Short mmCIF file of C-alpha atoms in Angstrom, two decimals:
data_model
loop_
_atom_site.label_atom_id
_atom_site.label_comp_id
_atom_site.label_asym_id
_atom_site.label_seq_id
_atom_site.Cartn_x
_atom_site.Cartn_y
_atom_site.Cartn_z
CA MET A 44 -24.19 -20.96 10.07
CA ARG A 45 -20.73 -22.18 9.08
CA LYS A 46 -18.23 -23.39 11.68
CA LYS A 47 -15.98 -20.32 11.95
CA THR A 48 -19.01 -18.08 12.29
CA GLN A 49 -20.64 -20.43 14.79
CA LEU A 50 -17.53 -20.40 16.97
CA ILE A 51 -17.97 -16.64 17.40
CA HIS A 52 -21.73 -16.15 17.18
CA GLY A 53 -23.03 -19.46 18.54
CA GLY A 54 -24.69 -19.92 21.90
CA ILE A 55 -25.32 -16.82 23.98
CA THR A 56 -23.41 -13.76 22.82
CA GLY A 57 -22.90 -10.47 24.61
CA ASP A 58 -25.09 -8.93 27.29
CA GLU A 59 -28.47 -7.39 26.38
CA ARG A 60 -28.67 -5.19 29.49
CA THR A 61 -25.38 -3.34 28.97
CA GLY A 62 -24.55 -4.04 25.34
CA ALA A 63 -21.27 -5.71 26.33
CA VAL A 64 -19.93 -7.75 23.39
CA SER A 65 -18.49 -10.42 25.70
CA VAL A 66 -20.64 -12.50 28.04
CA PRO A 67 -20.05 -11.12 31.56
CA ILE A 68 -18.28 -13.16 34.22
CA TYR A 69 -20.96 -13.78 36.83
CA GLN A 70 -18.65 -14.27 39.79
CA VAL A 71 -21.49 -15.16 42.14
CA SER A 72 -22.42 -18.09 44.34
CA THR A 73 -26.10 -17.43 45.03
CA TYR A 74 -29.02 -15.39 43.64
CA LYS A 75 -31.75 -13.25 45.19
CA GLN A 76 -35.20 -14.84 44.98
CA GLU A 77 -38.53 -12.98 44.79
CA GLY A 78 -40.08 -15.56 47.08
CA VAL A 79 -39.66 -19.15 48.15
CA GLY A 80 -39.11 -21.11 44.95
CA LYS A 81 -39.51 -17.99 42.79
CA HIS A 82 -36.28 -17.09 41.02
CA SER A 83 -35.00 -15.87 37.67
CA GLY A 84 -33.79 -19.31 36.62
CA TYR A 85 -30.73 -19.28 38.84
CA GLU A 86 -30.71 -20.14 42.53
CA TYR A 87 -27.20 -21.47 43.31
CA SER A 88 -24.11 -21.53 41.10
CA ARG A 89 -23.41 -25.21 41.55
CA THR A 90 -26.77 -25.87 39.91
CA GLY A 91 -26.41 -23.17 37.25
CA ASN A 92 -24.42 -20.03 36.47
CA PRO A 93 -25.09 -17.61 33.57
CA THR A 94 -21.48 -17.58 32.35
CA ARG A 95 -21.24 -21.35 32.52
CA PHE A 96 -24.61 -21.68 30.80
CA ALA A 97 -23.41 -19.51 27.89
CA LEU A 98 -20.49 -21.92 27.42
CA GLU A 99 -22.78 -24.93 27.69
CA GLU A 100 -25.10 -23.50 25.04
CA LEU A 101 -22.11 -22.87 22.76
CA ILE A 102 -20.70 -26.41 22.95
CA LYS A 103 -24.22 -27.80 22.53
CA GLU A 104 -24.56 -25.93 19.24
CA LEU A 105 -21.05 -26.75 18.05
CA GLU A 106 -21.64 -30.49 18.54
CA GLY A 107 -25.26 -30.42 17.38
CA GLY A 108 -26.67 -31.87 20.61
CA HIS A 109 -29.63 -31.39 22.92
CA ALA A 110 -27.78 -30.00 25.95
CA GLY A 111 -24.25 -29.19 27.10
CA PHE A 112 -22.53 -29.31 30.50
CA ALA A 113 -19.28 -27.80 31.75
CA PHE A 114 -17.08 -29.46 34.37
CA GLY A 115 -13.95 -28.56 36.30
CA SER A 116 -11.77 -30.90 34.20
CA GLY A 117 -11.97 -33.47 31.44
CA MET A 118 -11.73 -36.23 34.04
CA ALA A 119 -14.62 -34.68 36.01
CA ALA A 120 -16.69 -34.76 32.81
CA ILE A 121 -15.84 -38.42 32.15
CA THR A 122 -16.52 -39.32 35.80
CA ALA A 123 -19.95 -37.67 35.68
CA VAL A 124 -20.92 -39.56 32.54
CA LEU A 125 -19.80 -42.89 34.04
CA MET A 126 -21.71 -42.10 37.22
CA THR A 127 -24.96 -42.15 35.25
CA PHE A 128 -24.53 -45.94 35.08
CA ASN A 129 -25.32 -48.42 37.85
CA GLN A 130 -23.60 -51.12 39.86
CA GLY A 131 -23.18 -54.22 37.73
CA ASP A 132 -23.26 -52.34 34.42
CA HIS A 133 -20.58 -53.20 31.87
CA ILE A 134 -18.98 -50.72 29.45
CA ILE A 135 -16.75 -51.44 26.45
CA PHE A 136 -13.79 -49.05 26.06
CA THR A 137 -11.23 -48.36 23.36
CA ASP A 138 -8.08 -50.31 24.31
CA ASP A 139 -5.48 -47.50 24.10
CA VAL A 140 -7.74 -45.00 25.83
CA TYR A 141 -6.10 -42.04 27.62
CA GLY A 142 -4.23 -43.23 30.72
CA GLY A 143 -6.31 -41.11 33.08
CA SER A 144 -9.51 -42.64 31.71
CA TYR A 145 -8.04 -46.14 32.10
CA ARG A 146 -7.05 -45.37 35.69
CA LEU A 147 -10.50 -43.98 36.49
CA VAL A 148 -12.27 -47.04 35.15
CA SER A 149 -9.88 -49.71 36.46
CA LYS A 150 -9.03 -48.18 39.85
CA VAL A 151 -12.01 -46.03 40.88
CA MET A 152 -15.27 -46.86 39.08
CA ASN A 153 -14.66 -50.58 39.59
CA ARG A 154 -15.04 -49.97 43.35
CA PHE A 155 -18.66 -49.09 42.67
CA GLY A 156 -19.34 -52.18 40.62
CA ILE A 157 -19.05 -50.68 37.12
CA GLU A 158 -17.17 -53.15 34.97
CA ALA A 159 -15.15 -52.53 31.81
CA SER A 160 -13.61 -54.38 28.90
CA PHE A 161 -10.89 -52.81 26.74
CA VAL A 162 -10.88 -53.78 23.06
CA ASP A 163 -9.54 -52.46 19.78
CA THR A 164 -12.65 -50.56 18.69
CA SER A 165 -11.24 -50.00 15.19
CA SER A 166 -12.64 -53.50 14.59
CA ILE A 167 -16.43 -53.71 14.86
CA GLU A 168 -16.06 -57.48 15.32
CA ASN A 169 -14.02 -56.92 18.48
CA ILE A 170 -16.75 -54.72 19.91
CA GLU A 171 -19.51 -57.17 19.05
CA ALA A 172 -17.59 -60.03 20.63
CA ALA A 173 -17.16 -58.05 23.87
CA ILE A 174 -20.88 -57.38 24.38
CA ILE A 175 -22.47 -59.30 27.26
CA ASP A 176 -25.93 -59.18 28.77
CA ARG A 177 -24.85 -56.48 31.26
CA THR A 178 -23.25 -54.20 28.66
CA LYS A 179 -24.79 -50.73 28.72
CA ALA A 180 -22.43 -48.55 26.69
CA ILE A 181 -19.59 -48.35 24.17
CA TYR A 182 -16.97 -45.66 24.86
CA VAL A 183 -14.49 -44.76 22.13
CA GLU A 184 -11.75 -42.28 21.39
CA THR A 185 -11.27 -41.61 17.70
CA PRO A 186 -8.51 -40.91 16.94
CA THR A 187 -7.13 -42.56 20.08
CA ASN A 188 -4.51 -41.34 22.52
CA PRO A 189 -1.63 -42.03 21.80
CA LEU A 190 -1.72 -44.45 18.84
CA LEU A 191 -4.31 -42.51 16.82
CA LYS A 192 -6.43 -45.53 15.96
CA VAL A 193 -9.66 -44.70 14.16
CA THR A 194 -13.09 -46.15 14.95
CA ASP A 195 -15.89 -46.17 12.39
CA MET A 196 -18.54 -44.26 14.35
CA LYS A 197 -21.42 -45.06 12.00
CA LYS A 198 -20.80 -48.78 12.38
CA VAL A 199 -20.53 -48.53 16.15
CA SER A 200 -23.67 -46.41 16.33
CA LYS A 201 -25.62 -48.96 14.29
CA LEU A 202 -24.42 -51.77 16.56
CA ALA A 203 -25.14 -49.76 19.73
CA LYS A 204 -28.67 -48.93 18.63
CA SER A 205 -29.40 -52.54 17.71
CA LYS A 206 -28.36 -53.61 21.22
CA GLY A 207 -29.91 -50.68 23.11
CA LEU A 208 -26.49 -49.34 24.20
CA THR A 209 -25.33 -45.78 24.81
CA PHE A 210 -22.61 -44.68 22.39
CA ILE A 211 -20.05 -42.31 23.94
CA VAL A 212 -17.25 -40.56 22.01
CA ASP A 213 -14.29 -38.62 23.38
CA ASN A 214 -13.80 -35.97 20.69
CA THR A 215 -10.85 -34.16 22.31
CA PHE A 216 -8.32 -34.80 19.53
CA SER A 217 -10.49 -33.73 16.58
CA THR A 218 -12.60 -31.03 18.25
CA PRO A 219 -16.02 -30.01 16.88
CA TYR A 220 -14.22 -27.99 14.23
CA TRP A 221 -13.02 -31.13 12.45
CA GLN A 222 -15.45 -33.81 13.63
CA ASN A 223 -19.01 -34.04 14.99
CA PRO A 224 -19.68 -37.53 16.35
CA MET A 225 -23.40 -36.91 16.85
CA GLU A 226 -23.76 -36.63 13.08
CA ASP A 227 -22.55 -40.24 13.00
CA GLY A 228 -24.86 -41.43 15.77
CA ALA A 229 -23.09 -40.75 19.07
CA ASP A 230 -25.34 -40.25 22.11
CA ILE A 231 -22.78 -38.48 24.30
CA VAL A 232 -19.73 -36.47 23.25
CA LEU A 233 -16.92 -35.62 25.68
CA HIS A 234 -14.08 -33.10 25.58
CA SER A 235 -11.09 -32.38 27.69
CA ALA A 236 -11.58 -28.69 26.95
CA THR A 237 -8.21 -28.02 28.56
CA LYS A 238 -6.73 -29.00 25.21
CA TYR A 239 -7.67 -27.56 21.80
CA LEU A 240 -10.87 -25.81 22.87
CA GLY A 241 -9.07 -23.67 25.46
CA GLY A 242 -5.95 -23.75 23.37
CA HIS A 243 -3.67 -21.54 25.46
CA SER A 244 -2.57 -23.72 28.40
CA ASP A 245 -4.41 -21.43 30.82
CA VAL A 246 -7.60 -23.27 31.76
CA VAL A 247 -8.57 -26.78 32.92
CA ALA A 248 -12.09 -27.82 31.90
CA GLY A 249 -14.28 -30.63 30.63
CA LEU A 250 -17.39 -30.55 28.45
CA VAL A 251 -20.22 -33.01 27.83
CA VAL A 252 -22.89 -32.86 25.12
CA VAL A 253 -25.90 -35.21 25.08
CA ASN A 254 -28.49 -35.89 22.39
CA SER A 255 -31.68 -36.37 24.45
CA GLN A 256 -33.67 -34.89 27.30
CA GLN A 257 -33.31 -38.05 29.37
CA LEU A 258 -29.52 -38.02 29.10
CA ALA A 259 -29.54 -34.29 29.90
CA GLU A 260 -31.48 -34.95 33.09
CA ASP A 261 -29.19 -37.83 34.04
CA VAL A 262 -25.96 -35.85 33.54
CA HIS A 263 -27.27 -32.70 35.21
CA PHE A 264 -28.43 -34.72 38.22
CA VAL A 265 -24.88 -36.06 38.68
CA LEU A 266 -23.34 -32.63 38.03
CA ASN A 267 -25.57 -30.96 40.61
CA SER A 268 -25.21 -33.79 43.12
CA SER A 269 -21.43 -34.24 42.89
CA GLY A 270 -20.57 -30.60 42.22
CA GLY A 271 -17.64 -30.87 39.82
CA VAL A 272 -18.67 -27.73 37.95
CA LEU A 273 -16.57 -25.27 35.99
CA GLY A 274 -16.20 -21.83 37.58
CA PRO A 275 -17.42 -18.67 35.83
CA HIS A 276 -13.99 -17.21 35.10
CA ASP A 277 -12.73 -20.45 33.56
CA SER A 278 -15.99 -20.69 31.58
CA TRP A 279 -15.31 -17.22 30.18
CA LEU A 280 -11.69 -18.10 29.34
CA LEU A 281 -12.87 -21.20 27.52
CA MET A 282 -15.38 -19.26 25.43
CA ARG A 283 -12.63 -16.82 24.53
CA GLY A 284 -10.41 -19.70 23.43
CA ILE A 285 -13.16 -21.30 21.35
CA LYS A 286 -13.59 -18.12 19.28
CA THR A 287 -10.19 -18.73 17.64
CA LEU A 288 -10.51 -22.52 17.38
CA GLY A 289 -11.06 -22.47 13.61
CA VAL A 290 -8.02 -20.41 12.66
CA ARG A 291 -5.87 -22.31 15.16
CA MET A 292 -6.94 -25.75 13.92
CA GLU A 293 -6.34 -24.83 10.28
CA GLU A 294 -2.85 -23.50 10.95
CA ILE A 295 -2.06 -26.50 13.17
CA GLU A 296 -3.31 -28.79 10.39
CA SER A 297 -0.93 -27.18 7.91
CA ASN A 298 2.03 -27.34 10.31
CA THR A 299 1.32 -30.96 11.23
CA LYS A 300 1.13 -32.17 7.65
CA GLU A 301 4.51 -30.59 6.92
CA PHE A 302 6.05 -32.01 10.10
CA VAL A 303 4.86 -35.53 9.22
CA GLU A 304 6.49 -35.21 5.78
CA PHE A 305 9.67 -34.13 7.54
CA LEU A 306 9.54 -37.15 9.89
CA GLN A 307 9.10 -39.52 6.94
CA GLY A 308 12.49 -38.42 5.65
CA LEU A 309 14.34 -39.27 8.89
CA PRO A 310 15.84 -42.80 9.02
CA GLU A 311 15.81 -42.75 12.84
CA ILE A 312 12.00 -42.50 12.94
CA THR A 313 9.72 -45.54 12.63
CA ASN A 314 6.01 -46.27 13.05
CA ILE A 315 4.53 -42.84 12.43
CA TYR A 316 0.95 -42.69 13.71
CA TYR A 317 -1.08 -39.98 11.98
CA PRO A 318 -4.52 -40.44 10.39
CA GLY A 319 -3.63 -38.11 7.53
CA LEU A 320 -1.20 -40.68 6.11
CA GLU A 321 -2.67 -42.87 3.38
CA SER A 322 -0.76 -45.77 4.94
CA HIS A 323 -2.64 -45.34 8.23
CA PRO A 324 -5.07 -48.28 8.69
CA GLY A 325 -7.89 -45.93 9.59
CA HIS A 326 -7.17 -43.25 6.97
CA GLU A 327 -10.21 -43.87 4.75
CA VAL A 328 -12.64 -44.13 7.67
CA HIS A 329 -11.25 -40.97 9.26
CA LYS A 330 -11.51 -39.11 5.95
CA GLN A 331 -15.21 -40.03 5.75
CA GLN A 332 -16.11 -38.89 9.27
CA ALA A 333 -13.73 -35.97 9.86
CA ARG A 334 -12.91 -32.77 7.98
CA GLY A 335 -9.29 -32.61 9.17
CA ASN A 336 -6.55 -34.74 10.69
CA GLY A 337 -5.63 -32.67 13.74
CA GLY A 338 -2.30 -31.80 15.27
CA MET A 339 -1.35 -35.03 17.06
CA ILE A 340 1.47 -37.29 15.88
CA SER A 341 3.07 -40.28 17.60
CA PHE A 342 6.21 -42.00 16.37
CA ASP A 343 8.99 -44.27 17.62
CA VAL A 344 12.58 -43.05 18.02
CA GLY A 345 13.89 -46.53 18.87
CA SER A 346 14.37 -46.57 22.64
CA GLY A 347 13.54 -44.87 25.90
CA LYS A 348 17.11 -43.57 26.06
CA LYS A 349 16.79 -41.92 22.65
CA ALA A 350 13.41 -40.47 23.57
CA ASP A 351 14.91 -38.99 26.74
CA GLN A 352 17.70 -37.44 24.71
CA VAL A 353 15.23 -35.76 22.37
CA LEU A 354 13.08 -34.44 25.22
CA ARG A 355 16.11 -33.05 27.06
CA ASN A 356 17.38 -31.12 24.05
CA VAL A 357 14.38 -29.60 22.28
CA LYS A 358 13.93 -25.86 22.71
CA TYR A 359 10.67 -25.00 20.97
CA PHE A 360 8.80 -28.19 21.90
CA THR A 361 7.68 -27.90 25.51
CA LEU A 362 7.98 -31.07 27.58
CA ALA A 363 4.51 -31.26 29.12
CA GLU A 364 1.61 -33.62 29.80
CA SER A 365 -1.05 -31.76 27.84
CA LEU A 366 -1.81 -31.14 24.16
CA GLY A 367 -3.70 -28.83 21.84
CA ALA A 368 -1.99 -25.58 22.81
CA VAL A 369 -0.57 -22.70 20.77
CA GLU A 370 2.88 -23.92 21.78
CA SER A 371 4.08 -27.31 20.51
CA LEU A 372 4.21 -29.94 23.24
CA ILE A 373 6.15 -33.19 23.43
CA SER A 374 5.90 -36.20 25.72
CA VAL A 375 6.71 -39.90 26.13
CA PRO A 376 3.34 -41.56 26.81
CA ALA A 377 4.85 -44.63 28.50
CA MET A 378 6.43 -42.45 31.17
CA MET A 379 3.86 -39.66 31.32
CA THR A 380 0.24 -39.67 30.10
CA HIS A 381 -0.02 -43.48 30.07
CA ALA A 382 2.25 -44.36 33.00
CA SER A 383 -0.83 -45.49 34.96
CA ILE A 384 -1.29 -48.36 32.48
CA PRO A 385 0.71 -51.47 33.54
CA ALA A 386 3.95 -51.98 31.58
CA ASP A 387 2.91 -55.34 30.13
CA ARG A 388 -0.35 -53.82 28.94
CA ARG A 389 1.51 -50.89 27.32
CA THR A 390 3.77 -53.36 25.50
CA GLU A 391 0.76 -55.31 24.30
CA LEU A 392 -0.80 -52.12 22.92
CA GLY A 393 2.40 -50.91 21.25
CA ILE A 394 3.04 -47.99 23.61
CA THR A 395 6.81 -48.50 23.70
CA ASP A 396 9.35 -46.61 25.80
CA GLY A 397 10.59 -45.03 22.57
CA LEU A 398 7.18 -43.80 21.51
CA VAL A 399 7.11 -39.99 21.37
CA ARG A 400 3.89 -37.99 21.09
CA VAL A 401 3.89 -34.43 19.81
CA SER A 402 1.15 -31.84 19.69
CA ILE A 403 2.01 -29.40 16.94
CA GLY A 404 1.39 -25.75 17.72
CA LEU A 405 1.54 -22.42 15.93
CA GLU A 406 5.27 -21.78 15.77
CA ASP A 407 7.04 -21.38 12.44
CA ILE A 408 7.24 -24.93 11.10
CA GLU A 409 10.86 -24.48 9.96
CA ASP A 410 11.87 -23.69 13.55
CA LEU A 411 10.09 -26.83 14.77
CA LYS A 412 11.82 -29.03 12.22
CA GLU A 413 15.26 -27.58 12.92
CA ASP A 414 14.73 -27.87 16.68
CA PHE A 415 13.64 -31.50 16.53
CA LEU A 416 16.39 -32.56 14.16
CA GLU A 417 19.08 -30.96 16.32
CA ALA A 418 17.72 -32.70 19.43
CA LEU A 419 17.44 -36.06 17.63
CA ARG A 420 21.04 -35.99 16.37
CA LYS A 421 22.73 -34.11 19.20
#
């Protein structure tokens, strides 16, 4: 089954009892049992819900995994995965990881004795050098947020397997339409499904896919114990969004390529970060492991003052924290998504005050170019 077909016909479709084409929203908290311990497979909606299960089966198939799990947010999904580790365990993370992930690891999970090192995972040598005897996992974003660095997943997988480590990939930027990390050896794949998978700025959700029964049991135990599950209505909304993921990602891909070409012609713009550019350091690796380049672009406008001017004057780019929506979004990572990272650390990484991140949407590309240019030169 090809991707566009799988997005619509994958997982559990419709309702056999009524013939409904759409999976029903099972807005229910508990289920009648025939006797003590005798139930239809559902006993309490924190543990399992039919609508949520349909979504979990869909993402499992889209990523080619063993089992899927749906959480109340991307951060809840990441938290659950990290909670499968133990006190004293050490995890290697991509250095310019999403600010919320950095905050979770450095300000919350460290309280429970889970340690982390942040390295540039685009270099396999950096990862290897960071491994210690207590290292249990390697966690990467590829492409990263916001500098769009690319990590060679096959190389990391080979290293992880040789050391007995769990390989975790945040696939939010590429989505399963463009990239499937499990094909390159990932053990766990994460999504902030709030972004491209939902696609309409109307649902907050997180998804996890694992490649083994043991990992499935570990993640489900945390999900059931901590309770950060996705509700049935949001599960239904997310499935509805996923049905159009293919057509959205292809149109976004086309718009983004044209917007990058437009940026290259502007003398005010420097340091364009986009894996589709041949000049991008990770271009060749990304081309080998992904089918598309996505809709995320970061670039420098020169200063925080100039960035503020642009953000104040755009009309069709929405100033917002998120990404992956039908509407184009714009942000300054240093002041927004990555503000939780200390200023000196942001400088070290290259997340300058003038760095602007855009998520290209489905508007007419000529309107987007005209809008940005007017705001830049106002």
